CSV table of C-alpha atoms and ligand atoms in Angstrom, one decimal:
chain,number,residue,atom,x,y,z
S,12,MET,CA,122.8,145.8,180.4
S,13,ALA,CA,121.0,144.8,177.2
S,14,THR,CA,121.1,141.1,177.8
S,15,THR,CA,120.0,139.0,180.7
S,16,ARG,CA,122.3,137.1,183.0
S,17,SER,CA,121.6,133.4,183.1
S,18,VAL,CA,121.6,130.8,185.9
S,19,VAL,CA,122.1,127.1,185.4
S,20,MET,CA,119.0,125.1,186.4
S,21,GLY,CA,119.1,121.7,188.1
S,22,ASP,CA,118.9,119.9,184.7
S,23,GLY,CA,122.0,121.7,183.4
S,24,LEU,CA,120.1,124.0,181.1
S,25,SER,CA,120.1,127.8,181.4
S,26,ILE,CA,117.3,130.2,182.6
S,27,PRO,CA,117.5,134.0,182.3
S,28,GLN,CA,118.0,135.2,185.9
S,29,ILE,CA,115.4,138.0,185.5
S,30,GLY,CA,112.0,137.2,184.1
S,31,PHE,CA,108.8,139.1,183.7
S,32,GLY,CA,105.9,138.1,186.0
S,33,THR,CA,102.4,138.3,184.7
S,34,TYR,CA,100.2,137.5,187.7
S,35,LYS,CA,97.1,139.8,188.0
S,36,MET,CA,97.7,141.0,184.5
S,37,PRO,CA,94.4,140.5,182.7
S,38,ASP,CA,94.4,138.8,179.3
S,39,PRO,CA,93.6,142.1,177.4
S,40,ASP,CA,96.6,143.9,179.1
S,41,ALA,CA,99.0,141.0,178.8
S,42,GLU,CA,99.8,141.3,175.0
S,43,ALA,CA,101.1,144.9,175.3
S,44,ALA,CA,102.8,144.3,178.6
S,45,VAL,CA,104.7,141.3,177.4
S,46,ALA,CA,105.6,143.0,174.1
S,47,THR,CA,106.9,146.0,176.1
S,48,ALA,CA,108.8,143.8,178.5
S,49,ILE,CA,110.6,142.1,175.6
S,50,GLU,CA,111.3,145.5,174.1
S,51,VAL,CA,112.9,146.5,177.4
S,52,GLY,CA,115.2,143.4,177.3
S,53,TYR,CA,113.3,140.6,179.2
S,54,ARG,CA,113.6,137.2,177.5
S,55,HIS,CA,112.0,135.1,180.2
S,56,ILE,CA,108.2,135.4,180.6
S,57,ASP,CA,106.4,133.8,183.6
S,58,THR,CA,102.7,132.9,183.2
S,59,ALA,CA,100.3,130.3,184.4
S,60,THR,CA,97.0,128.8,183.4
S,61,MET,CA,95.6,130.1,186.8
S,62,TYR,CA,96.4,133.7,185.7
S,63,GLY,CA,93.9,133.4,182.8
S,64,ASN,CA,96.2,135.4,180.4
S,65,GLU,CA,98.0,132.8,178.3
S,66,ILE,CA,96.3,134.0,175.1
S,67,GLY,CA,97.4,137.6,175.7
S,68,VAL,CA,100.9,136.5,176.7
S,69,GLY,CA,101.2,134.4,173.5
S,70,ARG,CA,100.2,137.4,171.4
S,71,GLY,CA,102.7,139.5,173.2
S,72,LEU,CA,105.4,137.0,172.4
S,73,ALA,CA,104.4,136.9,168.8
S,74,VAL,CA,104.2,140.6,168.2
S,75,SER,CA,107.6,141.2,169.9
S,76,GLY,CA,109.3,140.0,166.7
S,77,VAL,CA,112.0,138.3,168.8
S,78,PRO,CA,112.8,134.8,167.5
S,79,ARG,CA,111.2,132.0,169.6
S,80,GLU,CA,114.6,130.4,170.3
S,81,ASP,CA,115.7,133.7,172.1
S,82,LEU,CA,112.7,133.6,174.4
S,83,PHE,CA,112.3,131.5,177.6
S,84,VAL,CA,108.6,130.9,178.3
S,85,VAL,CA,107.3,129.4,181.5
S,86,SER,CA,103.8,128.3,182.4
S,87,LYS,CA,102.2,126.2,185.2
S,88,LEU,CA,99.8,123.4,185.6
S,89,ASN,CA,96.6,124.6,187.3
S,90,ASN,CA,95.3,122.9,190.5
S,91,PRO,CA,92.2,121.3,189.1
S,92,ASP,CA,94.2,119.5,186.4
S,93,HIS,CA,96.4,117.2,188.4
S,94,GLU,CA,94.8,113.9,187.3
S,95,PRO,CA,97.1,112.5,184.6
S,96,ASN,CA,94.7,112.8,181.7
S,97,ASP,CA,93.6,116.3,182.7
S,98,ALA,CA,97.3,117.3,183.2
S,99,ARG,CA,98.2,116.2,179.7
S,100,ALA,CA,95.1,118.0,178.2
S,101,ALA,CA,95.9,121.1,180.2
S,102,LEU,CA,99.5,121.3,178.8
S,103,GLU,CA,98.1,121.0,175.3
S,104,ARG,CA,95.6,123.8,176.0
S,105,THR,CA,98.4,126.0,177.3
S,106,LEU,CA,100.5,125.4,174.2
S,107,THR,CA,97.5,126.2,172.0
S,108,ASP,CA,96.7,129.4,174.0
S,109,LEU,CA,100.3,130.6,173.9
S,110,ALA,CA,100.5,129.6,170.2
S,111,LEU,CA,103.7,127.7,170.9
S,112,ASP,CA,104.7,124.1,170.1
S,113,ARG,CA,107.0,124.0,173.2
S,114,LEU,CA,107.5,125.5,176.6
S,115,ASP,CA,110.9,126.2,178.0
S,116,LEU,CA,109.7,125.3,181.5
S,117,TYR,CA,106.5,123.9,182.8
S,118,LEU,CA,105.8,123.8,186.6
S,119,VAL,CA,103.3,122.1,188.8
S,120,HIS,CA,101.8,125.3,190.2
S,121,TRP,CA,100.7,124.1,193.7
S,122,PRO,CA,100.8,120.7,195.4
S,123,TYR,CA,97.6,121.8,197.4
S,124,PRO,CA,98.0,118.7,199.6
S,125,GLU,CA,94.8,119.1,201.6
S,126,GLU,CA,92.4,118.4,198.8
S,127,ASN,CA,94.6,116.7,196.2
S,128,THR,CA,93.6,113.1,195.6
S,129,THR,CA,96.1,112.5,192.8
S,130,PRO,CA,99.5,111.4,194.0
S,131,LEU,CA,102.0,114.2,193.1
S,132,VAL,CA,104.2,111.6,191.5
S,133,ASP,CA,101.4,110.6,189.0
S,134,THR,CA,101.1,114.2,188.0
S,135,TRP,CA,104.8,114.7,187.8
S,136,ASN,CA,105.1,111.7,185.5
S,137,VAL,CA,102.9,113.5,183.0
S,138,LEU,CA,105.5,116.3,182.9
S,139,VAL,CA,108.3,113.8,182.6
S,140,GLU,CA,106.6,112.2,179.6
S,141,ALA,CA,105.9,115.6,178.0
S,142,GLN,CA,109.5,116.5,178.4
S,143,LYS,CA,110.6,113.2,176.6
S,144,GLU,CA,108.2,114.2,173.7
S,145,GLY,CA,109.7,117.7,173.5
S,146,LEU,CA,106.6,119.6,174.4
S,147,VAL,CA,108.5,121.1,177.4
S,148,THR,CA,112.2,121.5,177.6
S,149,SER,CA,112.5,121.6,181.4
S,150,ILE,CA,110.1,120.7,184.2
S,151,GLY,CA,109.9,122.0,187.7
S,152,MET,CA,107.9,122.6,190.8
S,153,SER,CA,106.3,125.7,192.2
S,154,ASN,CA,105.5,126.0,195.9
S,155,GLY,CA,107.3,122.7,196.6
S,156,GLU,CA,107.8,122.0,200.3
S,157,PRO,CA,110.4,119.5,201.5
S,158,GLU,CA,107.9,116.7,201.6
S,159,HIS,CA,106.9,117.3,198.0
S,160,LEU,CA,110.5,117.4,196.7
S,161,ARG,CA,111.3,114.2,198.7
S,162,GLU,CA,108.3,112.4,197.2
S,163,ILE,CA,109.6,113.1,193.7
S,164,ARG,CA,113.1,112.2,194.7
S,165,ASP,CA,112.0,108.9,196.2
S,166,SER,CA,110.0,108.0,193.1
S,167,GLY,CA,113.2,107.8,191.1
S,168,LEU,CA,111.8,110.0,188.4
S,169,PRO,CA,113.9,113.0,187.1
S,170,MET,CA,114.1,115.8,189.6
S,171,PRO,CA,112.5,119.3,189.1
S,172,ALA,CA,114.9,121.7,187.4
S,173,VAL,CA,113.6,124.6,189.6
S,174,ASN,CA,111.4,125.2,192.6
S,175,GLN,CA,109.5,128.6,192.3
S,176,ILE,CA,108.6,129.8,195.9
S,177,GLU,CA,107.7,133.0,197.7
S,178,ILE,CA,110.9,134.8,198.6
S,179,HIS,CA,111.7,138.4,199.5
S,180,PRO,CA,113.3,140.1,202.5
S,181,TYR,CA,110.2,139.8,204.6
S,182,LEU,CA,110.1,136.1,204.0
S,183,PRO,CA,113.5,134.8,202.8
S,184,ASN,CA,112.4,131.2,203.1
S,185,SER,CA,116.0,130.3,203.9
S,186,ASP,CA,115.5,126.8,205.2
S,187,LEU,CA,113.5,125.9,202.1
S,188,VAL,CA,116.0,127.5,199.8
S,189,LYS,CA,118.8,125.5,201.5
S,190,PHE,CA,116.9,122.2,201.3
S,191,THR,CA,115.9,122.8,197.6
S,192,ARG,CA,119.5,123.5,196.7
S,193,SER,CA,120.7,120.5,198.6
S,194,LEU,CA,118.7,118.4,196.0
S,195,GLY,CA,120.4,120.2,193.1
S,196,ILE,CA,117.3,122.2,192.3
S,197,THR,CA,117.5,125.9,191.3
S,198,VAL,CA,115.4,128.4,193.3
S,199,GLU,CA,113.2,131.1,191.8
S,200,SER,CA,111.7,133.9,193.9
S,201,TRP,CA,108.0,134.6,193.3
S,202,SER,CA,106.6,138.0,194.4
S,203,PRO,CA,110.2,139.2,194.8
S,204,ILE,CA,108.9,142.7,195.7
S,205,ALA,CA,106.4,141.2,198.2
S,206,ARG,CA,103.6,142.3,195.8
S,207,GLY,CA,104.8,145.8,195.9
S,208,GLN,CA,104.9,146.1,199.7
S,209,LEU,CA,108.6,146.5,199.9
S,210,VAL,CA,108.8,149.7,197.7
S,211,THR,CA,107.4,151.8,200.5
S,212,ASP,CA,109.2,150.1,203.4
S,213,PRO,CA,111.0,152.9,205.3
S,214,VAL,CA,114.3,151.0,205.3
S,215,VAL,CA,114.2,150.5,201.6
S,216,VAL,CA,113.2,154.1,200.9
S,217,ALA,CA,116.0,155.5,203.2
S,218,MET,CA,118.5,153.2,201.4
S,219,SER,CA,117.4,154.4,198.1
S,220,GLU,CA,117.7,158.1,199.1
S,221,GLU,CA,121.2,157.4,200.6
S,222,THR,CA,122.6,155.4,197.6
S,223,GLY,CA,120.6,156.9,194.7
S,224,ILE,CA,119.6,153.3,193.7
S,225,PRO,CA,115.9,153.1,192.8
S,226,VAL,CA,113.8,151.0,195.3
S,227,GLY,CA,112.9,148.3,192.8
S,228,GLN,CA,116.5,147.7,192.0
S,229,ILE,CA,117.5,147.6,195.7
S,230,ILE,CA,115.1,144.8,196.4
S,231,LEU,CA,115.8,142.8,193.2
S,232,ALA,CA,119.6,143.2,193.7
S,233,TRP,CA,119.1,141.5,197.1
S,234,HIS,CA,117.7,138.4,195.3
S,235,LEU,CA,120.3,138.4,192.5
S,236,ALA,CA,123.2,138.6,195.1
S,237,GLN,CA,121.9,135.2,196.4
S,238,ASP,CA,121.8,133.6,192.9
S,239,LEU,CA,118.0,133.5,192.9
S,240,VAL,CA,116.0,133.8,189.7
S,241,VAL,CA,113.5,136.7,190.0
S,242,ILE,CA,110.3,137.3,188.1
S,243,PRO,CA,109.0,140.8,189.1
S,244,LYS,CA,105.8,142.1,187.6
S,245,ALA,CA,105.4,145.8,186.7
S,246,SER,CA,102.8,147.7,184.7
S,247,SER,CA,104.8,150.6,183.2
S,248,LYS,CA,107.7,150.5,180.8
S,249,ALA,CA,109.7,152.7,183.2
S,250,ARG,CA,109.3,150.2,186.0
S,251,MET,CA,110.0,147.2,183.8
S,252,ALA,CA,113.2,148.9,182.7
S,253,GLU,CA,114.1,149.9,186.3
S,254,ASN,CA,113.7,146.4,187.5
S,255,PHE,CA,115.6,144.9,184.5
S,256,ALA,CA,118.6,147.2,185.3
S,257,SER,CA,118.9,145.7,188.8
S,258,GLN,CA,121.4,143.3,187.1
S,259,ASP,CA,123.8,146.2,187.1
S,260,VAL,CA,123.5,146.9,190.8
S,261,THR,CA,125.8,145.6,193.5
S,262,LEU,CA,124.7,146.3,197.1
S,263,SER,CA,127.1,146.8,199.9
S,264,PRO,CA,127.3,144.1,202.6
S,265,GLU,CA,125.8,146.7,205.0
S,266,ASN,CA,122.8,147.3,202.7
S,267,ILE,CA,122.3,143.5,202.3
S,268,ALA,CA,122.4,143.1,206.1
S,269,ALA,CA,119.9,145.9,206.5
S,270,LEU,CA,117.5,144.2,204.0
S,271,ASP,CA,118.1,140.8,205.8
S,272,GLY,CA,116.9,142.7,208.9
S,273,LEU,CA,113.4,143.2,207.4
S,274,TYR,CA,112.7,139.5,208.2
S,275,LYS,CA,109.2,138.9,209.4
S,276,GLY,CA,109.0,135.2,208.9
S,277,GLU,CA,105.4,133.8,208.4
S,278,ALA,CA,104.0,137.3,209.1
S,279,GLY,CA,105.7,138.5,205.9
S,280,ARG,CA,104.1,135.9,203.7
S,281,THR,CA,101.9,137.6,201.0
S,282,GLY,CA,100.4,134.5,199.4
S,283,LYS,CA,99.1,131.1,200.6
S,284,HIS,CA,101.3,128.7,202.5
S,285,PRO,CA,101.6,125.7,200.2
S,286,SER,CA,100.1,123.4,202.8
S,287,THR,CA,96.9,125.5,203.0
S,288,MET,CA,96.3,126.2,199.3
S,289,LYS,CA,92.9,125.1,198.0
S,290,ARG,CA,92.1,123.4,194.7
S,291,PHE,CA,90.2,126.3,193.3
S,292,GLY,CA,92.6,129.0,194.4
S,293,GLU,CA,93.1,131.5,197.2
P,322,LIG,N1,104.3,130.3,191.6
P,322,LIG,C1,103.4,131.0,192.3
P,322,LIG,O1,102.6,130.5,193.0
P,322,LIG,C2,103.4,132.5,192.2
P,322,LIG,C3,102.7,133.3,193.1
P,322,LIG,C4,102.7,134.6,192.9
P,322,LIG,C5,103.4,135.2,191.9
P,322,LIG,N2,104.1,134.4,191.0
P,322,LIG,C6,104.8,135.0,189.9
P,322,LIG,O2,105.7,136.0,190.4
P,322,LIG,C7,105.5,137.2,189.7
P,322,LIG,C8,105.8,138.4,190.6
P,322,LIG,O3,105.0,138.4,191.7
P,322,LIG,P1,103.8,139.5,191.9
P,322,LIG,O4,103.3,139.9,190.6
P,322,LIG,O5,102.9,138.8,192.9
P,322,LIG,O6,104.5,140.6,192.8
P,322,LIG,P2,105.9,141.5,192.7
P,322,LIG,O7,106.6,141.3,191.4
P,322,LIG,O8,106.6,141.1,194.0
P,322,LIG,O9,105.4,142.9,192.9
P,322,LIG,C9,104.6,143.5,191.9
P,322,LIG,C10,104.1,144.8,192.4
P,322,LIG,O10,105.2,145.7,192.6
P,322,LIG,C11,105.0,146.9,191.9
P,322,LIG,N3,106.3,147.3,191.3
P,322,LIG,C12,107.0,146.5,190.5
P,322,LIG,N4,108.2,147.1,190.2
P,322,LIG,C13,108.2,148.3,190.8
P,322,LIG,C14,109.1,149.4,190.9
P,322,LIG,N5,110.2,149.4,190.3
P,322,LIG,N6,108.8,150.5,191.7
P,322,LIG,C15,107.6,150.5,192.4
P,322,LIG,N7,106.7,149.5,192.3
P,322,LIG,C16,107.0,148.4,191.6
P,322,LIG,C17,104.0,146.6,190.8
P,322,LIG,O11,103.2,147.7,190.5
P,322,LIG,P3,102.6,148.0,189.0
P,322,LIG,O12,102.1,146.7,188.5
P,322,LIG,O13,101.6,149.0,189.3
P,322,LIG,O14,103.8,148.5,188.2
P,322,LIG,C18,103.1,145.5,191.5
P,322,LIG,O15,102.1,146.1,192.3
P,322,LIG,C19,104.0,137.1,189.3
P,322,LIG,O16,103.7,138.1,188.4
P,322,LIG,C20,104.0,135.7,188.8
P,322,LIG,O17,104.5,135.6,187.5
P,322,LIG,C21,104.1,133.1,191.1
């Protein structure tokens, strides 16, 4: 498939269902990686101020030659920037670093409730105002737990269009997915391959040998079958292409059930639980 399937977000706008993740991709590598991902067919690029690569990502977007209106660019507000004046300045820096005048989607990266002294709603309101000004087309949460989503709902402000959370067969996060969707919010899976751990899982390897479907595609097709948006990261063009082609894969109900059987619950979490995230990172 040369194009990307789209999913409708909570605000009624579309997001390409497969995006390219750029976490742990240092700034000098990001330009070539993003340009290659776009060449492969990706139109949705996921970055964050926390990743320290917005300049490289922006260069990759520019050298790709693909018109801005055909790209879907996502970044995230960093934890130390939640105070409203800081949040606004952080968004402006992100736009400068990416060399864009608008983001397609801007997320609050982590609520980090233990140390955050700024009410989430005050930070959220900065995103709402930026959306009204056209600096960001859609706004969303990342790592939103039910209490965070309820806080925004109860404020009467517009709801997040998406909630980007850790999801993969080891940690399907089903209750949070269900709750998020009950509020009309679209769910995105971060670390959809469990940061690479799933590609060597014996169940996935055996399934790949039996079906002839590459491991990356098996895992990503599991997400796509649940209407989740996925943002896998890969370093080589071959892996980028393999992952992108997961849109053409339909898994059998037996294969999906076997992947569901990999459930580990909290033991399968690869990142921080949102309730224990610290202001200055992991
Ligand atoms: N919102 C948040 O808090 C949050 C947190 C974490 C991640 N994210 C986003 O989610 C994106 C994806 O998560 P992630 O980067 O942590 O991990 P991931 O996409 O789950 O896994 C990436 C790992 O899998 C390997 N891999 C990818 N495709 C493969 C394939 N087809 N065959 C074999 N190995 C393959 C990659 O290796 P190579 O790189 O060597 O190819 C890399 O080590 C991030 O890049 C970021 O954009 C968001």
